[in-house]
Short mmCIF file of C-alpha atoms and ligand atoms in Angstrom, two decimals:
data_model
loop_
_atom_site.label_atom_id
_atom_site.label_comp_id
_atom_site.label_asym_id
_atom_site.label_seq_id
_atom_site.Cartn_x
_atom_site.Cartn_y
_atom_site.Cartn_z
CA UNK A 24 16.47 -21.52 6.28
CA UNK A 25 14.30 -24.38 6.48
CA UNK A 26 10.17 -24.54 5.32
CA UNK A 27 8.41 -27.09 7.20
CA UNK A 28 5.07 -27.39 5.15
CA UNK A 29 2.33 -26.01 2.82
CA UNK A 30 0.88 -23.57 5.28
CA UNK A 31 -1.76 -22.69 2.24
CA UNK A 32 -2.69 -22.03 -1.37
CA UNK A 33 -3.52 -18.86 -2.09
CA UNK A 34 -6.55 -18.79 -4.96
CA UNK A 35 -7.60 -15.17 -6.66
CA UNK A 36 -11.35 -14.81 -6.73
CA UNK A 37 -13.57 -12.04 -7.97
CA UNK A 38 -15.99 -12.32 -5.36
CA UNK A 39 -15.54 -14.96 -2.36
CA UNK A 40 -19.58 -15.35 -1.60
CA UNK A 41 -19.90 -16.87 -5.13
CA UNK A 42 -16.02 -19.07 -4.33
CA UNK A 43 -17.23 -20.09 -0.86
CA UNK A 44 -20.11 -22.18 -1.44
CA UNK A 45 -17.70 -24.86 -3.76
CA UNK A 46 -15.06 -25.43 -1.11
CA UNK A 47 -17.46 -25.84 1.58
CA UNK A 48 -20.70 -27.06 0.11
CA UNK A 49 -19.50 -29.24 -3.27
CA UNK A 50 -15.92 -30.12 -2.18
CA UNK A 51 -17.13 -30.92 1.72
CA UNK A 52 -14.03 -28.42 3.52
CA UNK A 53 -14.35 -27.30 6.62
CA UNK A 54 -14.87 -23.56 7.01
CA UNK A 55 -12.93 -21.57 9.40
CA UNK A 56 -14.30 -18.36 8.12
CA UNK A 57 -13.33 -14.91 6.47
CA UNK A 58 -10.67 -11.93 7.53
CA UNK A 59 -9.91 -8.80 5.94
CA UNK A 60 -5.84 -8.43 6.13
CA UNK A 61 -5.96 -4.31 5.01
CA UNK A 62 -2.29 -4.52 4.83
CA UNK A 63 -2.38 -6.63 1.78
CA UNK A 64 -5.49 -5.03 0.42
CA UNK A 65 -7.64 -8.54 0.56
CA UNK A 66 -10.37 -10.31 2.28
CA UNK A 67 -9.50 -13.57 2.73
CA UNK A 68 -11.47 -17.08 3.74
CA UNK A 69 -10.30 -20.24 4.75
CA UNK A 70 -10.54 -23.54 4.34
CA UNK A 71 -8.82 -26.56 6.62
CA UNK A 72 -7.21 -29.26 3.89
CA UNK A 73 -5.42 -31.06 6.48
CA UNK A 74 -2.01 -30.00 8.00
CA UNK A 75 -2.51 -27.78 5.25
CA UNK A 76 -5.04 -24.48 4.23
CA UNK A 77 -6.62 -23.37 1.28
CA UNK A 78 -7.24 -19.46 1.07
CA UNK A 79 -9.44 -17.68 -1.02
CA UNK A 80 -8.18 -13.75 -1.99
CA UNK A 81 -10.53 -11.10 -2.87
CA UNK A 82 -9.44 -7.57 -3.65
CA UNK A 83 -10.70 -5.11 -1.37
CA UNK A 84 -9.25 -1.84 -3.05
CA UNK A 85 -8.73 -1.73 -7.26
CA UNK A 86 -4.78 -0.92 -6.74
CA UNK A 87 -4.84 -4.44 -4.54
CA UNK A 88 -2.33 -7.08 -6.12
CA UNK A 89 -5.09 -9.67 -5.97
CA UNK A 90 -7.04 -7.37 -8.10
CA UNK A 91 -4.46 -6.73 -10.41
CA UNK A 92 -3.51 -10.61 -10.52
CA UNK A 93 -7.57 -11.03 -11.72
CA UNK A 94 -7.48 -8.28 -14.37
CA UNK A 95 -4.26 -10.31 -16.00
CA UNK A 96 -4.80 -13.46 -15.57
CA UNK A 97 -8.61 -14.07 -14.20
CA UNK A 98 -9.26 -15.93 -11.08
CA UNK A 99 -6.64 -18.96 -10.18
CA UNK A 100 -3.82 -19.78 -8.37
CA UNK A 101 -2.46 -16.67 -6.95
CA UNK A 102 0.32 -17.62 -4.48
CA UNK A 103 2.23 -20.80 -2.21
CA UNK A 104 2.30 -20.28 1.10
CA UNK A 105 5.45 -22.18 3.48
CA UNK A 106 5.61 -22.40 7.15
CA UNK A 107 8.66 -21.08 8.82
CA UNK A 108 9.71 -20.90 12.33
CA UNK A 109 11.05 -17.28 11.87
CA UNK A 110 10.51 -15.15 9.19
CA UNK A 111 12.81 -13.07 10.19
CA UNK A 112 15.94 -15.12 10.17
CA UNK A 113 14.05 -16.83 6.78
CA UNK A 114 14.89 -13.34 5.31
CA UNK A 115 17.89 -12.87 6.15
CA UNK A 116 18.97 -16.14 5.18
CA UNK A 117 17.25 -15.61 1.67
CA UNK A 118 18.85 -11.79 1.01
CA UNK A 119 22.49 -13.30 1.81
CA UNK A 120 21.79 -15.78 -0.82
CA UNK A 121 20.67 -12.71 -3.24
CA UNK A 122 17.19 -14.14 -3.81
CA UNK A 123 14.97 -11.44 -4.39
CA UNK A 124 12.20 -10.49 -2.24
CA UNK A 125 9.20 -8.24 -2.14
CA UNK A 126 9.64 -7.89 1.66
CA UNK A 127 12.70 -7.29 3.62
CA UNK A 128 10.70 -6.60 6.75
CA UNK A 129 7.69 -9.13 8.01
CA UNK A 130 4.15 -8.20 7.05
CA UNK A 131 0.89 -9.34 8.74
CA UNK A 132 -1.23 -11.67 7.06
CA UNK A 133 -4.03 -13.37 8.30
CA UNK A 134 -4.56 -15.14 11.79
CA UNK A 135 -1.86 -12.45 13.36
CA UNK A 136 1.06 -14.07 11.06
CA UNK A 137 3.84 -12.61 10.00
CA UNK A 138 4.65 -13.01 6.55
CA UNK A 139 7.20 -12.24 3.90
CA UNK A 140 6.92 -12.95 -0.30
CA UNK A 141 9.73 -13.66 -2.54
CA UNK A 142 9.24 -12.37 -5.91
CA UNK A 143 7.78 -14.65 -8.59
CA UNK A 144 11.28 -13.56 -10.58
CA UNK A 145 13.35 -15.57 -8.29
CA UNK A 146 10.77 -18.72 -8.20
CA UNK A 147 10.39 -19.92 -11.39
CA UNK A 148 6.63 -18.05 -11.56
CA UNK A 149 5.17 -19.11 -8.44
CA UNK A 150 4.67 -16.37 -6.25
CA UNK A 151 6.02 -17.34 -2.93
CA UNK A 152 4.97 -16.66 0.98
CA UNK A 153 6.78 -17.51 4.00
CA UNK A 154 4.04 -17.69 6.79
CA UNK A 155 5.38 -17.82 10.67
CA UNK A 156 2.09 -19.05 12.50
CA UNK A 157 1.08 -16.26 15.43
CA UNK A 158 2.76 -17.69 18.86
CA UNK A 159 -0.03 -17.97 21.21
N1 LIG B 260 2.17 -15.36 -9.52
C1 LIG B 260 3.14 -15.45 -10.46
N2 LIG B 260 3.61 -14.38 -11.17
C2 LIG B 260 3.06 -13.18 -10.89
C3 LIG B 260 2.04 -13.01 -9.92
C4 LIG B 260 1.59 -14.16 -9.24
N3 LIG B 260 0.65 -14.08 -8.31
N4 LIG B 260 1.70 -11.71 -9.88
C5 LIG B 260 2.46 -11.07 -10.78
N5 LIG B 260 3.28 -11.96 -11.39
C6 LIG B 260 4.26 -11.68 -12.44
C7 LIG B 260 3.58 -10.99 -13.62
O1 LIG B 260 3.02 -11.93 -14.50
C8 LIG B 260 4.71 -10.19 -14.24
O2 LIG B 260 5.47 -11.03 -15.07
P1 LIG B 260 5.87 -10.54 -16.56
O3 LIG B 260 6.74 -9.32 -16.32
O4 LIG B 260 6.62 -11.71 -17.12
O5 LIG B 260 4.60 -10.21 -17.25
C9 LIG B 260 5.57 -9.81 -13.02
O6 LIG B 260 5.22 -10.74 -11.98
C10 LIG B 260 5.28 -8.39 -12.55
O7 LIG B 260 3.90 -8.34 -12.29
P2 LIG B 260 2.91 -7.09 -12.51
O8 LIG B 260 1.62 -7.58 -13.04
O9 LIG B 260 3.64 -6.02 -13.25
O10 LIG B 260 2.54 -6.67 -11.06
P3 LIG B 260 3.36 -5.89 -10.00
O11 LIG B 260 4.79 -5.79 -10.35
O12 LIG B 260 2.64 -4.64 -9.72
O13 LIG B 260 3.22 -6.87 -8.74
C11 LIG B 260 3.93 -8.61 -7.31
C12 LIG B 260 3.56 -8.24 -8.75
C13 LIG B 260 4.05 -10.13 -7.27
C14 LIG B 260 5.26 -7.93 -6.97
C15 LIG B 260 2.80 -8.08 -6.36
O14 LIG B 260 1.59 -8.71 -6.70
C16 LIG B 260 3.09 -8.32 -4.90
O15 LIG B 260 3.80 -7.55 -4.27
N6 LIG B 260 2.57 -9.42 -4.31
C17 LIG B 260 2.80 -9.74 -2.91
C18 LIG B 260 1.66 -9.32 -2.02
C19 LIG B 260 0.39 -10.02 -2.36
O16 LIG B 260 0.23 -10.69 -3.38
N7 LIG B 260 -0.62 -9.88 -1.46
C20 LIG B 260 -1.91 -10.49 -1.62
C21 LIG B 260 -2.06 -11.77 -0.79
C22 LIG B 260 -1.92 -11.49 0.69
C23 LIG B 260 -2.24 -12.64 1.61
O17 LIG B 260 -2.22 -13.81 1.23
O18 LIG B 260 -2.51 -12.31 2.80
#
Protein backbone atom coordinates (compact mmCIF):
# COMPACT_ATOMS: atom_id res chain seq x y z
CA UNK A 1 0.00 0.00 0.00
CA UNK A 2 1.05 3.41 -0.42
CA UNK A 3 -0.26 6.79 1.86
CA UNK A 4 0.00 9.84 -0.08
CA UNK A 5 -0.44 12.58 2.70
CA UNK A 6 -1.75 13.85 6.10
CA UNK A 7 -5.39 13.88 5.17
CA UNK A 8 -5.95 15.29 8.99
CA UNK A 9 -5.28 15.37 12.72
CA UNK A 10 -7.76 14.20 14.65
CA UNK A 11 -7.97 16.41 18.20
CA UNK A 12 -10.45 15.08 21.22
CA UNK A 13 -12.47 17.96 22.59
CA UNK A 14 -15.07 18.11 25.30
CA UNK A 15 -17.17 20.48 23.65
CA UNK A 16 -16.29 21.86 19.98
CA UNK A 17 -18.25 25.46 20.45
CA UNK A 18 -15.67 26.28 23.20
CA UNK A 19 -12.52 24.40 20.54
CA UNK A 20 -13.87 26.26 17.50
CA UNK A 21 -13.40 29.76 18.25
CA UNK A 22 -9.19 29.10 18.68
CA UNK A 23 -8.68 27.47 15.30
CA UNK A 24 -10.70 29.91 13.53
CA UNK A 25 -10.65 33.13 15.47
CA UNK A 26 -6.93 33.08 17.39
CA UNK A 27 -5.05 30.74 14.99
CA UNK A 28 -6.76 32.51 11.64
CA UNK A 29 -7.99 28.71 9.87
CA UNK A 30 -10.38 28.61 7.58
CA UNK A 31 -13.64 26.96 8.61
CA UNK A 32 -15.29 24.45 6.52
CA UNK A 33 -17.81 23.66 9.14
CA UNK A 34 -19.23 20.78 11.42
CA UNK A 35 -20.70 17.00 10.61
CA UNK A 36 -22.01 14.48 12.81
CA UNK A 37 -20.44 10.94 11.47
CA UNK A 38 -23.13 8.62 13.85
CA UNK A 39 -21.15 5.71 12.78
CA UNK A 40 -18.23 6.71 14.83
CA UNK A 41 -20.31 8.25 17.55
CA UNK A 42 -18.73 12.00 16.97
CA UNK A 43 -19.44 15.39 15.72
CA UNK A 44 -16.76 16.55 13.98
CA UNK A 45 -15.48 20.23 12.56
CA UNK A 46 -12.98 21.14 10.26
CA UNK A 47 -10.41 23.16 9.62
CA UNK A 48 -8.32 23.65 6.07
CA UNK A 49 -4.29 23.61 7.11
CA UNK A 50 -3.23 23.38 3.65
CA UNK A 51 -3.09 20.11 1.56
CA UNK A 52 -3.79 19.04 4.89
CA UNK A 53 -7.03 19.16 7.68
CA UNK A 54 -7.31 19.58 11.17
CA UNK A 55 -10.48 17.88 12.82
CA UNK A 56 -11.93 18.50 15.96
CA UNK A 57 -13.89 15.16 17.71
CA UNK A 58 -16.62 15.52 20.10
CA UNK A 59 -18.43 12.57 21.60
CA UNK A 60 -21.93 12.42 20.77
CA UNK A 61 -22.96 9.24 22.87
CA UNK A 62 -20.92 8.39 26.50
CA UNK A 63 -19.90 4.73 25.04
CA UNK A 64 -18.23 6.95 21.96
CA UNK A 65 -14.34 6.24 21.71
CA UNK A 66 -13.75 9.98 21.61
CA UNK A 67 -15.47 10.11 24.87
CA UNK A 68 -13.70 7.43 26.32
CA UNK A 69 -10.25 8.83 24.85
CA UNK A 70 -11.33 12.30 27.07
CA UNK A 71 -12.19 10.44 30.30
CA UNK A 72 -8.39 8.80 30.06
CA UNK A 73 -6.44 11.06 28.82
CA UNK A 74 -8.40 14.65 28.61
CA UNK A 75 -8.69 16.50 25.44
CA UNK A 76 -5.56 16.13 22.82
CA UNK A 77 -4.40 14.43 20.04
CA UNK A 78 -6.75 11.69 19.36
CA UNK A 79 -5.82 10.15 15.97
CA UNK A 80 -3.51 10.56 12.31
CA UNK A 81 -5.35 10.50 9.51
CA UNK A 82 -3.47 9.19 5.77
CA UNK A 83 -4.87 9.49 2.38
CA UNK A 84 -5.17 6.39 0.36
CA UNK A 85 -6.38 5.72 -3.04
CA UNK A 86 -8.28 2.55 -1.88
CA UNK A 87 -8.96 1.55 1.37
CA UNK A 88 -9.90 -1.42 0.43
CA UNK A 89 -6.85 -2.84 -1.21
CA UNK A 90 -4.93 -0.61 1.85
CA UNK A 91 -6.53 -3.39 4.04
CA UNK A 92 -5.83 -6.05 2.49
CA UNK A 93 -2.41 -5.18 1.94
CA UNK A 94 -2.06 -4.36 5.79
CA UNK A 95 -3.91 -7.89 7.11
CA UNK A 96 -1.39 -9.96 4.76
CA UNK A 97 1.33 -8.21 6.51
CA UNK A 98 -0.45 -9.23 10.02
CA UNK A 99 -0.76 -5.62 11.17
CA UNK A 100 -3.60 -5.36 13.27
CA UNK A 101 -6.59 -3.44 12.54
CA UNK A 102 -9.77 -2.23 14.14
CA UNK A 103 -11.52 -2.47 10.72
CA UNK A 104 -11.40 -5.15 8.20
CA UNK A 105 -14.27 -3.63 6.28
CA UNK A 106 -14.34 0.38 5.28
CA UNK A 107 -16.29 2.68 7.56
CA UNK A 108 -17.73 6.14 6.72
CA UNK A 109 -16.21 9.05 8.13
CA UNK A 110 -16.80 12.42 7.35
CA UNK A 111 -17.27 14.16 3.83
CA UNK A 112 -18.73 10.55 2.45
CA UNK A 113 -15.09 8.87 3.06
CA UNK A 114 -14.41 5.67 3.59
CA UNK A 115 -12.19 4.94 6.28
CA UNK A 116 -10.38 2.18 8.09
CA UNK A 117 -8.10 2.45 11.68
CA UNK A 118 -5.22 0.35 12.55
CA UNK A 119 -4.94 -0.26 16.13
CA UNK A 120 -2.69 1.99 18.24
CA UNK A 121 -0.98 -1.67 19.26
CA UNK A 122 0.51 -2.04 15.91
CA UNK A 123 1.64 1.86 15.62
CA UNK A 124 3.78 2.58 18.19
CA UNK A 125 0.66 4.60 20.14
CA UNK A 126 -0.62 6.66 17.48
CA UNK A 127 -3.91 5.72 16.58
CA UNK A 128 -4.01 5.44 12.88
CA UNK A 129 -6.77 6.26 9.95
CA UNK A 130 -6.62 5.51 6.41
CA UNK A 131 -9.03 8.10 4.74
CA UNK A 132 -10.02 7.40 0.81
CA UNK A 133 -11.47 10.96 -0.18
CA UNK A 134 -15.37 10.47 -1.55
CA UNK A 135 -15.02 10.18 -5.62
CA UNK A 136 -17.18 12.84 -6.91
N1 LIG B 1 -4.40 6.92 20.62
C1 LIG B 1 -3.45 6.10 21.11
N2 LIG B 1 -3.72 5.04 21.95
C2 LIG B 1 -5.02 4.85 22.26
C3 LIG B 1 -6.06 5.67 21.78
C4 LIG B 1 -5.71 6.74 20.94
N3 LIG B 1 -6.63 7.55 20.43
N4 LIG B 1 -7.24 5.22 22.27
C5 LIG B 1 -6.95 4.15 23.04
N5 LIG B 1 -5.62 3.93 23.04
C6 LIG B 1 -4.90 2.88 23.75
C7 LIG B 1 -5.22 2.95 25.24
O1 LIG B 1 -4.37 3.86 25.90
C8 LIG B 1 -5.01 1.52 25.69
O2 LIG B 1 -3.65 1.29 25.92
P1 LIG B 1 -3.17 0.56 27.28
O3 LIG B 1 -3.78 -0.82 27.19
O4 LIG B 1 -1.68 0.55 27.17
O5 LIG B 1 -3.71 1.36 28.41
C9 LIG B 1 -5.44 0.70 24.47
O6 LIG B 1 -5.36 1.60 23.35
C10 LIG B 1 -6.87 0.18 24.61
O7 LIG B 1 -7.68 1.30 24.82
P2 LIG B 1 -8.99 1.39 25.73
O8 LIG B 1 -9.00 2.68 26.46
O9 LIG B 1 -9.13 0.13 26.52
O10 LIG B 1 -10.14 1.59 24.70
P3 LIG B 1 -10.81 0.57 23.75
O11 LIG B 1 -10.05 -0.70 23.64
O12 LIG B 1 -12.22 0.48 24.14
O13 LIG B 1 -10.70 1.34 22.35
C11 LIG B 1 -9.67 1.86 20.29
C12 LIG B 1 -9.49 1.83 21.81
C13 LIG B 1 -8.48 2.62 19.72
C14 LIG B 1 -9.71 0.41 19.79
C15 LIG B 1 -11.04 2.58 19.98
O14 LIG B 1 -10.98 3.89 20.46
C16 LIG B 1 -11.37 2.59 18.50
O15 LIG B 1 -11.90 1.63 17.97
N6 LIG B 1 -11.04 3.69 17.78
C17 LIG B 1 -11.32 3.81 16.35
C18 LIG B 1 -12.58 4.58 16.07
C19 LIG B 1 -12.49 5.99 16.54
O16 LIG B 1 -11.60 6.41 17.28
N7 LIG B 1 -13.48 6.81 16.11
C20 LIG B 1 -13.56 8.21 16.45
C21 LIG B 1 -13.02 9.12 15.35
C22 LIG B 1 -13.84 8.98 14.08
C23 LIG B 1 -13.53 9.97 12.99
O17 LIG B 1 -12.46 10.58 12.93
O18 LIG B 1 -14.43 10.10 12.12
Amino acid sequence: MKTKKISHIGIAVTSLEAAIPLYRDVLGMEFEGTEEVAEQKVKVAFFIAGESRIELLEATTSDSPVAKFLEKNGEGIHHLAYEVDDVKAAIAALQAQGVRLIDNEPRRGAHGTSIAFLHPKATGGVLTELCQPHKL
